[in-house]
CSV table of C-alpha atoms in Angstrom, one decimal:
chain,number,residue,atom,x,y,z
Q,1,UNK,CA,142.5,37.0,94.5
Q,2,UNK,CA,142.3,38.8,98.0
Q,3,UNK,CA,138.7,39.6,99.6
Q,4,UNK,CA,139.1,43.4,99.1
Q,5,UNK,CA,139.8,43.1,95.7
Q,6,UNK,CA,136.5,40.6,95.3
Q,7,UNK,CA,134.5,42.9,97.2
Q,8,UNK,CA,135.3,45.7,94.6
Q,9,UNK,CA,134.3,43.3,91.8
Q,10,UNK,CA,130.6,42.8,93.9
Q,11,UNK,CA,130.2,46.3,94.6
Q,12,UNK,CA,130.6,47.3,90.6
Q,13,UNK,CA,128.4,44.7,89.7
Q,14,UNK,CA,125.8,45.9,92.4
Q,15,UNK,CA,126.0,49.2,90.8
Q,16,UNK,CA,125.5,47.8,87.7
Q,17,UNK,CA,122.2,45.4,88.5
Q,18,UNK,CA,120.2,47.6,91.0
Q,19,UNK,CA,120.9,50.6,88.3
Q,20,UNK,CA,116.7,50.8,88.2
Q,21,UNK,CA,116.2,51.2,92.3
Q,22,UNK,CA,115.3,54.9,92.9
Q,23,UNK,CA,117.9,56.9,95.8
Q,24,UNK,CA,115.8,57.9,98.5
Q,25,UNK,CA,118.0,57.5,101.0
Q,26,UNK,CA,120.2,60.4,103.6
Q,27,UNK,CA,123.7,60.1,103.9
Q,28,UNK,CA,125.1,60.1,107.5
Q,29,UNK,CA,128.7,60.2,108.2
Q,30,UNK,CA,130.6,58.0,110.5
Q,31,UNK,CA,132.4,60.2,112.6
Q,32,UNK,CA,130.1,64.0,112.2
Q,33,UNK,CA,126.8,64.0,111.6
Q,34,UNK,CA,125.6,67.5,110.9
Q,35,UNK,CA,121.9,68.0,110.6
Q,36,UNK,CA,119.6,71.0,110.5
Q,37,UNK,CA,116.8,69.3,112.1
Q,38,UNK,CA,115.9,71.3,115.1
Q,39,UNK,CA,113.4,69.8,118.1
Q,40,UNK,CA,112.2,72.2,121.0
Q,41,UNK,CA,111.7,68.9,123.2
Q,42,UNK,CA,114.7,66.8,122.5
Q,43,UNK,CA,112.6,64.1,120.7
Q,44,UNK,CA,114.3,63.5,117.9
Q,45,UNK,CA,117.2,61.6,119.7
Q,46,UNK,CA,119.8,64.1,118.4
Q,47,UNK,CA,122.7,64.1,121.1
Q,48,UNK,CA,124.9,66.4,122.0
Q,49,UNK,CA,128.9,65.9,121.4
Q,50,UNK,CA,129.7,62.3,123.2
Q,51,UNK,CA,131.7,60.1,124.1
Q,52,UNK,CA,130.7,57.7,121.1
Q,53,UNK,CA,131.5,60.8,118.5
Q,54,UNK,CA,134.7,61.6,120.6
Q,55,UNK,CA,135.9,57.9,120.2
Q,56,UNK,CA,134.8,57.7,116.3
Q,57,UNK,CA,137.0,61.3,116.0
Q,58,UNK,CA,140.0,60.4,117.5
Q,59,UNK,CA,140.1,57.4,115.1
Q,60,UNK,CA,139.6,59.5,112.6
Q,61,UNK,CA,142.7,61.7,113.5
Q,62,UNK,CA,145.1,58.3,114.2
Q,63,UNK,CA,147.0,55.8,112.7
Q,64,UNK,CA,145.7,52.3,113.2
Q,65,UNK,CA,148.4,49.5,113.3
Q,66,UNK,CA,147.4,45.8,112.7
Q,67,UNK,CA,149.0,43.1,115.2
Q,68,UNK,CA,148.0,40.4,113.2
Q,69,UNK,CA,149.0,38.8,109.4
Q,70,UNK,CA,146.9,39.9,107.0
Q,71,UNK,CA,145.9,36.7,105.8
Q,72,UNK,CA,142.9,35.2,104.3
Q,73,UNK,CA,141.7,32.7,106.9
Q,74,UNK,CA,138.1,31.0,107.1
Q,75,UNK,CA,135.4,33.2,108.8
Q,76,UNK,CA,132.6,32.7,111.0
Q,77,UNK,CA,130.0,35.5,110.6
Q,78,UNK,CA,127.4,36.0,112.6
Q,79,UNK,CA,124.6,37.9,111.0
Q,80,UNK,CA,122.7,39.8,113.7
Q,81,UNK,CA,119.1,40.2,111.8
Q,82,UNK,CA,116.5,43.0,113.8
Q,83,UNK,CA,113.0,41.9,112.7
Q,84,UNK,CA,111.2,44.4,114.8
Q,85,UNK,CA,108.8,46.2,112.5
Q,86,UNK,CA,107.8,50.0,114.7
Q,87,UNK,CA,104.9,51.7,113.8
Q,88,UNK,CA,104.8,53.6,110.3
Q,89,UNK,CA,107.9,52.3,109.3
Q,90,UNK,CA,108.7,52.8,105.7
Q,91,UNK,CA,108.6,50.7,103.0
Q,92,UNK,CA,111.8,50.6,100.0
Q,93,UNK,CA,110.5,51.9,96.7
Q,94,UNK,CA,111.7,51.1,93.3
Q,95,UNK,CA,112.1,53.1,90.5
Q,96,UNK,CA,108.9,51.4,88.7
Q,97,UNK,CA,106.8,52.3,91.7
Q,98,UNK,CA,106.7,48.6,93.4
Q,99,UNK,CA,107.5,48.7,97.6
Q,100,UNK,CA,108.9,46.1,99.5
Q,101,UNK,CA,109.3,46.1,103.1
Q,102,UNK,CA,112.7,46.7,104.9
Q,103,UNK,CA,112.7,43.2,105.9
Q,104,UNK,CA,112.2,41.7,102.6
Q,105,UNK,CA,115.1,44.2,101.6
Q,106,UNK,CA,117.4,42.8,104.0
Q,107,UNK,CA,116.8,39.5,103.0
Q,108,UNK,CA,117.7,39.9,99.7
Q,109,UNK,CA,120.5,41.6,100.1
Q,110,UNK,CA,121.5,39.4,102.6
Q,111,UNK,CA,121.3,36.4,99.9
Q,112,UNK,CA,123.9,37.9,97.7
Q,113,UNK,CA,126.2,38.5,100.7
Q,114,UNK,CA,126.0,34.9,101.5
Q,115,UNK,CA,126.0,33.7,97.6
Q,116,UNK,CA,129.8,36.0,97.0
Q,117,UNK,CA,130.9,35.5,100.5
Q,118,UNK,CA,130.7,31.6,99.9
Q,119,UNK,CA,131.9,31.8,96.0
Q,120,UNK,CA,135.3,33.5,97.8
Q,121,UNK,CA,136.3,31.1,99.5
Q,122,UNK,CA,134.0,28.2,100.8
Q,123,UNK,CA,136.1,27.2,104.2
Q,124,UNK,CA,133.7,30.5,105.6
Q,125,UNK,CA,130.9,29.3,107.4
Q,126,UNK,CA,127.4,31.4,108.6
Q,127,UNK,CA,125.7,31.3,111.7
Q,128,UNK,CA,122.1,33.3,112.2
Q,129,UNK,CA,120.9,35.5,115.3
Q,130,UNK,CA,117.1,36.8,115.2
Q,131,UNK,CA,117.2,40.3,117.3
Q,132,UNK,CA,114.4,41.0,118.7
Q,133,UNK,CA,113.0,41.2,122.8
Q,134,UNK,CA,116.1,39.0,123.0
Q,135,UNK,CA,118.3,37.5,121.0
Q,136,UNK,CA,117.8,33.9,119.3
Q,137,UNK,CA,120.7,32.0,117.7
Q,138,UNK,CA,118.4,30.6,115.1
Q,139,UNK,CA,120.9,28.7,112.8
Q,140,UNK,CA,124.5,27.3,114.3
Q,141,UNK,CA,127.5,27.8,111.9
Q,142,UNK,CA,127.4,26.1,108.7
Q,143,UNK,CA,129.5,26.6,105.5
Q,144,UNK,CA,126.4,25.8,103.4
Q,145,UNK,CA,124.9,29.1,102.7
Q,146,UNK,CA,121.6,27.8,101.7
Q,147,UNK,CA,120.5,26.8,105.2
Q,148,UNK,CA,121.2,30.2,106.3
Q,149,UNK,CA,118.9,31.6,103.1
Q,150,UNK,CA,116.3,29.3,103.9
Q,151,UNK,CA,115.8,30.2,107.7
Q,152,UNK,CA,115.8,33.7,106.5
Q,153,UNK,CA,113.0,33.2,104.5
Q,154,UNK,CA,110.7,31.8,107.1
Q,155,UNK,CA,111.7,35.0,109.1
Q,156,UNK,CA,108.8,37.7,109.6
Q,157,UNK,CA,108.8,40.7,110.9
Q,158,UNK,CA,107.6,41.1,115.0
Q,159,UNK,CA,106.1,44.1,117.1
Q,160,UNK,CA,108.8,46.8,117.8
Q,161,UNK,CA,109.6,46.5,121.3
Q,162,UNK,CA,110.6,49.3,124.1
Q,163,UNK,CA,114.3,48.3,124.4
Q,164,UNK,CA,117.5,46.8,123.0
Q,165,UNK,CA,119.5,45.2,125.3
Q,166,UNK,CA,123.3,44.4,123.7
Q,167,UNK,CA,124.2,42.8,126.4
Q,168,UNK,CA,121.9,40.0,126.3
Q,169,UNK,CA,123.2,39.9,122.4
Q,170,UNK,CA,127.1,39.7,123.3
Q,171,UNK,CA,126.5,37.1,126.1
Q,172,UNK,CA,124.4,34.9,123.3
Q,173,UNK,CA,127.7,35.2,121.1
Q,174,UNK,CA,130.2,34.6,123.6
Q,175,UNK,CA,128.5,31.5,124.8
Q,176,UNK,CA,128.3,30.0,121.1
Q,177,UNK,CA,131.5,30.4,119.7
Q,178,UNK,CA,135.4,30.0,121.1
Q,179,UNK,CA,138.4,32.9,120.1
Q,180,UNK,CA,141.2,31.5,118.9
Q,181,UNK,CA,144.3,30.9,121.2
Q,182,UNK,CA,147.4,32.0,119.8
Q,183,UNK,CA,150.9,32.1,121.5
Q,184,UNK,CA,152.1,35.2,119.1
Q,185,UNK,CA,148.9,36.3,117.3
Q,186,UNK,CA,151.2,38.8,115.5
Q,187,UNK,CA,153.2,36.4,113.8
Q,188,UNK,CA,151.0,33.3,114.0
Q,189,UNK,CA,147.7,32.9,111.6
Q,190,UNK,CA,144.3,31.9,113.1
Q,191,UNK,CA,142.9,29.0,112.2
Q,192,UNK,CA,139.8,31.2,112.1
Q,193,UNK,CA,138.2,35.0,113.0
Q,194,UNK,CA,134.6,35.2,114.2
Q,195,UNK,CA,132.9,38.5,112.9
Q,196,UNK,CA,129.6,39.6,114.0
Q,197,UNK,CA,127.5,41.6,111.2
Q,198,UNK,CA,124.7,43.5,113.3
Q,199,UNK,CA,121.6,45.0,111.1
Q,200,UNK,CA,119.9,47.1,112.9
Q,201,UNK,CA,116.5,48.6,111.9
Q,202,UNK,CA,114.7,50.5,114.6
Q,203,UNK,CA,114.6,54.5,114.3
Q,204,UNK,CA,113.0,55.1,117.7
Q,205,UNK,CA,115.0,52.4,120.2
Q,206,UNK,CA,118.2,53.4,121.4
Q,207,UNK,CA,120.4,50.4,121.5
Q,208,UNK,CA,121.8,49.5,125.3
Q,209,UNK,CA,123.9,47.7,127.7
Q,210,UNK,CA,121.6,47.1,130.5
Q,211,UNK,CA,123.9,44.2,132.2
Q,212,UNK,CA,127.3,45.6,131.8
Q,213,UNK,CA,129.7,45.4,128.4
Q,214,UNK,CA,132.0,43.4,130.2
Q,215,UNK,CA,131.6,40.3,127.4
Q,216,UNK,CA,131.6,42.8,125.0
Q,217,UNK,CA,134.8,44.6,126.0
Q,218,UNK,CA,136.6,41.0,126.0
Q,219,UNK,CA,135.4,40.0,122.7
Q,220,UNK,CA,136.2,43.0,121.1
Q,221,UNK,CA,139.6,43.6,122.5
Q,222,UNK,CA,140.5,39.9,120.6
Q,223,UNK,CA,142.2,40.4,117.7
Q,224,UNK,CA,140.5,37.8,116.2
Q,225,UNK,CA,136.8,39.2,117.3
Q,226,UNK,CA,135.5,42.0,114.7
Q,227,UNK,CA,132.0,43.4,114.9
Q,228,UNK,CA,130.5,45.8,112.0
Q,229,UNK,CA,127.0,47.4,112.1
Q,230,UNK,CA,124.8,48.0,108.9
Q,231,UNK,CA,122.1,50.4,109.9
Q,232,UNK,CA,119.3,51.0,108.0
Q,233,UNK,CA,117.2,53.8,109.2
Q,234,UNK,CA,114.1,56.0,108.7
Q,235,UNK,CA,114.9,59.5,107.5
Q,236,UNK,CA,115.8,61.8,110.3
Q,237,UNK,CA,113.2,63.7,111.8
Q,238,UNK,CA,112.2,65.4,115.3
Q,239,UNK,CA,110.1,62.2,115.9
Q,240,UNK,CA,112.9,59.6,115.6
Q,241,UNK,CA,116.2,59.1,117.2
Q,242,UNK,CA,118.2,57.7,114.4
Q,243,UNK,CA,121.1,60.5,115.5
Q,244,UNK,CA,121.4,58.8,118.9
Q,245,UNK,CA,120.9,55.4,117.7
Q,246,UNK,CA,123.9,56.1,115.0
Q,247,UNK,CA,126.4,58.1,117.9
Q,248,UNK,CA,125.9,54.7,119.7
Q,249,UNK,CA,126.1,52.0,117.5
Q,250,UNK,CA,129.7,54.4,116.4
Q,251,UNK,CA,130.8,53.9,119.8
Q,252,UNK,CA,130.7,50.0,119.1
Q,253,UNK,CA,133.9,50.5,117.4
Q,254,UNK,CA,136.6,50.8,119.7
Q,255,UNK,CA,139.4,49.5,117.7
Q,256,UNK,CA,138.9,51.5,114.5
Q,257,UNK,CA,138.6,48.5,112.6
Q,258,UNK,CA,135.3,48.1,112.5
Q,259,UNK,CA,132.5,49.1,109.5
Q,260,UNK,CA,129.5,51.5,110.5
Q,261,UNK,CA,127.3,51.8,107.7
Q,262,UNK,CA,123.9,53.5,107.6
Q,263,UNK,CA,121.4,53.5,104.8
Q,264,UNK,CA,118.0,55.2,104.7
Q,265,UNK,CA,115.3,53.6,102.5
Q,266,UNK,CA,117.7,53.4,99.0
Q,267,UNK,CA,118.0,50.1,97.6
Q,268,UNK,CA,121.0,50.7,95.8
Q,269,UNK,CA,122.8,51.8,99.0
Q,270,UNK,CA,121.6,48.8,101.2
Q,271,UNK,CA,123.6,46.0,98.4
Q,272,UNK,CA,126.5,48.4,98.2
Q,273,UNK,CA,126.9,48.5,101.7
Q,274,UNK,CA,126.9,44.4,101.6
Q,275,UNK,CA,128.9,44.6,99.1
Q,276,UNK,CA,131.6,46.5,101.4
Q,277,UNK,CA,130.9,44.1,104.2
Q,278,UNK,CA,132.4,41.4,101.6
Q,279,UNK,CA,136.3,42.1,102.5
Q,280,UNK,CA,138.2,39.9,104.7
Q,281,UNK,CA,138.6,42.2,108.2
Q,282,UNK,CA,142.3,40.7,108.1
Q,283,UNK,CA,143.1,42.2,104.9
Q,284,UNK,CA,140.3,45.4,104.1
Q,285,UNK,CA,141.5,48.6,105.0
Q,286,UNK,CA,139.8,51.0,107.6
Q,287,UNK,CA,136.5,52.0,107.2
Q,288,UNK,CA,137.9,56.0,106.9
Q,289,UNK,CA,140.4,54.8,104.1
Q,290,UNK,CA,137.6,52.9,102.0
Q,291,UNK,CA,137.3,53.9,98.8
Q,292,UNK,CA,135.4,52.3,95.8
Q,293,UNK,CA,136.1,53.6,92.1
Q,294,UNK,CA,134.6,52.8,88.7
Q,295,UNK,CA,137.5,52.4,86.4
Q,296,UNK,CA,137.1,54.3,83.3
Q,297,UNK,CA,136.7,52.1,79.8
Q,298,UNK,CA,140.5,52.7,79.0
């Protein structure tokens, strides 16, 4: 069974067992965020037409063509985990009234993704990164998803902090792992792909570069180098910047072949999303062509 097709089953049964978590969340889109927030100061983060929502566009108005086999070779995720905690941030609340914190949400939803992903297909192995005033590769890669559930347990949330620096985060990745080499990487299968999951929580710090995306641009211009983005947000408002923070962490994705995902404090939306994240990046199709149905009983 391919991984899109097992990443459907997941997502029907997540619809299925969170059925009790209330929808609180907002629904941003990918490529046009609209928004009738309006801020005389500029506070809110809300940018004007760039070059991150030009790029997301035009790869909404193109055909993407993959140059390598669609095959179902062992991953190695990185799962990029923000513990920063900012002031007055949110918790999740269920439908019977009971809060958990956005970390503890993560965490769990997290679990299942490791649980599925491993039950797939067991040559996929984990390896954990701790965002926070820098990166920390907590956990190297294993194929035993219970070491990677354990260390998040024993992670706690830290003190926000006044910037995000991406580069530090790519340059951590690139030193820990080695592409694959390939003489025709259109014909010839990988012995592996390396995918980096980023969860991003922060509504007021705009993610950055501050040293250059030169390790970024060559990871991501492998074919065997995929990075998607699950960001889970406050509600929009003029005193957050979760419009800027979402333009930019779009602009990640300069292949097309890449998954932004946002979610807002909705439970239900946040194992959904993991759910999504399940598919093989060899064989799932783009994130504009994505679509999840619930069969009817006949």
């Amino acid at each position: 069974m391919s991984e899109v097709m097992a990443a459907t089953s997941y997502a029907n049964l997540i619809l299925e067992s969170v059925t009790r978590v209330q929808h609180m969340g907002v629904n941003i889109k990918k490529v046009s965020y609209t928004s009738e927030m309006s801020g005389e100061d500029g506070s809110s983060g809300r940018s004007s037409p760039s070059e991150a929502q030009e790029a997301t566009e035009h790869l909404e108005n193109v055909t993407i063509e993959r140059h390598v086999p669609r095959i179902n070779c062992p991953e190695h995720i990185i799962l990029v985990v923000d513990v920063c905690k900012e002031e007055g941030n949110t918790p999740y609340k269920l439908a019977d009234g009971t809060k958990f914190s956005a970390l503890y949400m993560v965490k769990r939803a997290l679990t299942l993704f490791l649980q599925n992903k491993h039950a797939i297909d067991i040559r996929h192995k984990f390896a954990l990164v701790v965002l926070h005033e820098s990166p920390i590769w907590l956990h190297d890669f294993t194929n035993n998803p219970k070491e990677i559930i354990s260390e998040l347990d024993d992670i706690d949330d830290a003190l926000a902090t006044s910037h995000c620096d991406l580069s530090l985060l790519f340059d951590l990745i690139a030193q820990q792992i080695s592409l694959p080499s390939c003489s025709n990487p259109a014909v010839a299968p990988p012995p592996c792909v390396y995918r980096t999951i980023l969860l991003y929580g922060r509504s007021q710090c705009l993610p950055q570069f501050l040293e250059g995306k030169g390790v970024f641009t060559h990871l991501i211009q492998s074919p065997h180098f995929f990075l998607d983005v699950l960001y889970m947000h406050e509600a929009p408002c003029d005193d957050n910047k979760c419009e800027g923070i979402f333009d930019i962490l779009c602009g990640l994705d300069e292949s097309g072949w890449s998954y932004v995902l946002e979610v807002s404090r909705n439970a239900t939306k946040l194992h959904n999303h993991c759910g999504s994240l399940l598919a093989h990046p060899l064989q799932r199709p783009t994130q504009k062509d994505l679509r999840y149905t619930l069969g009817g009983g006949d």
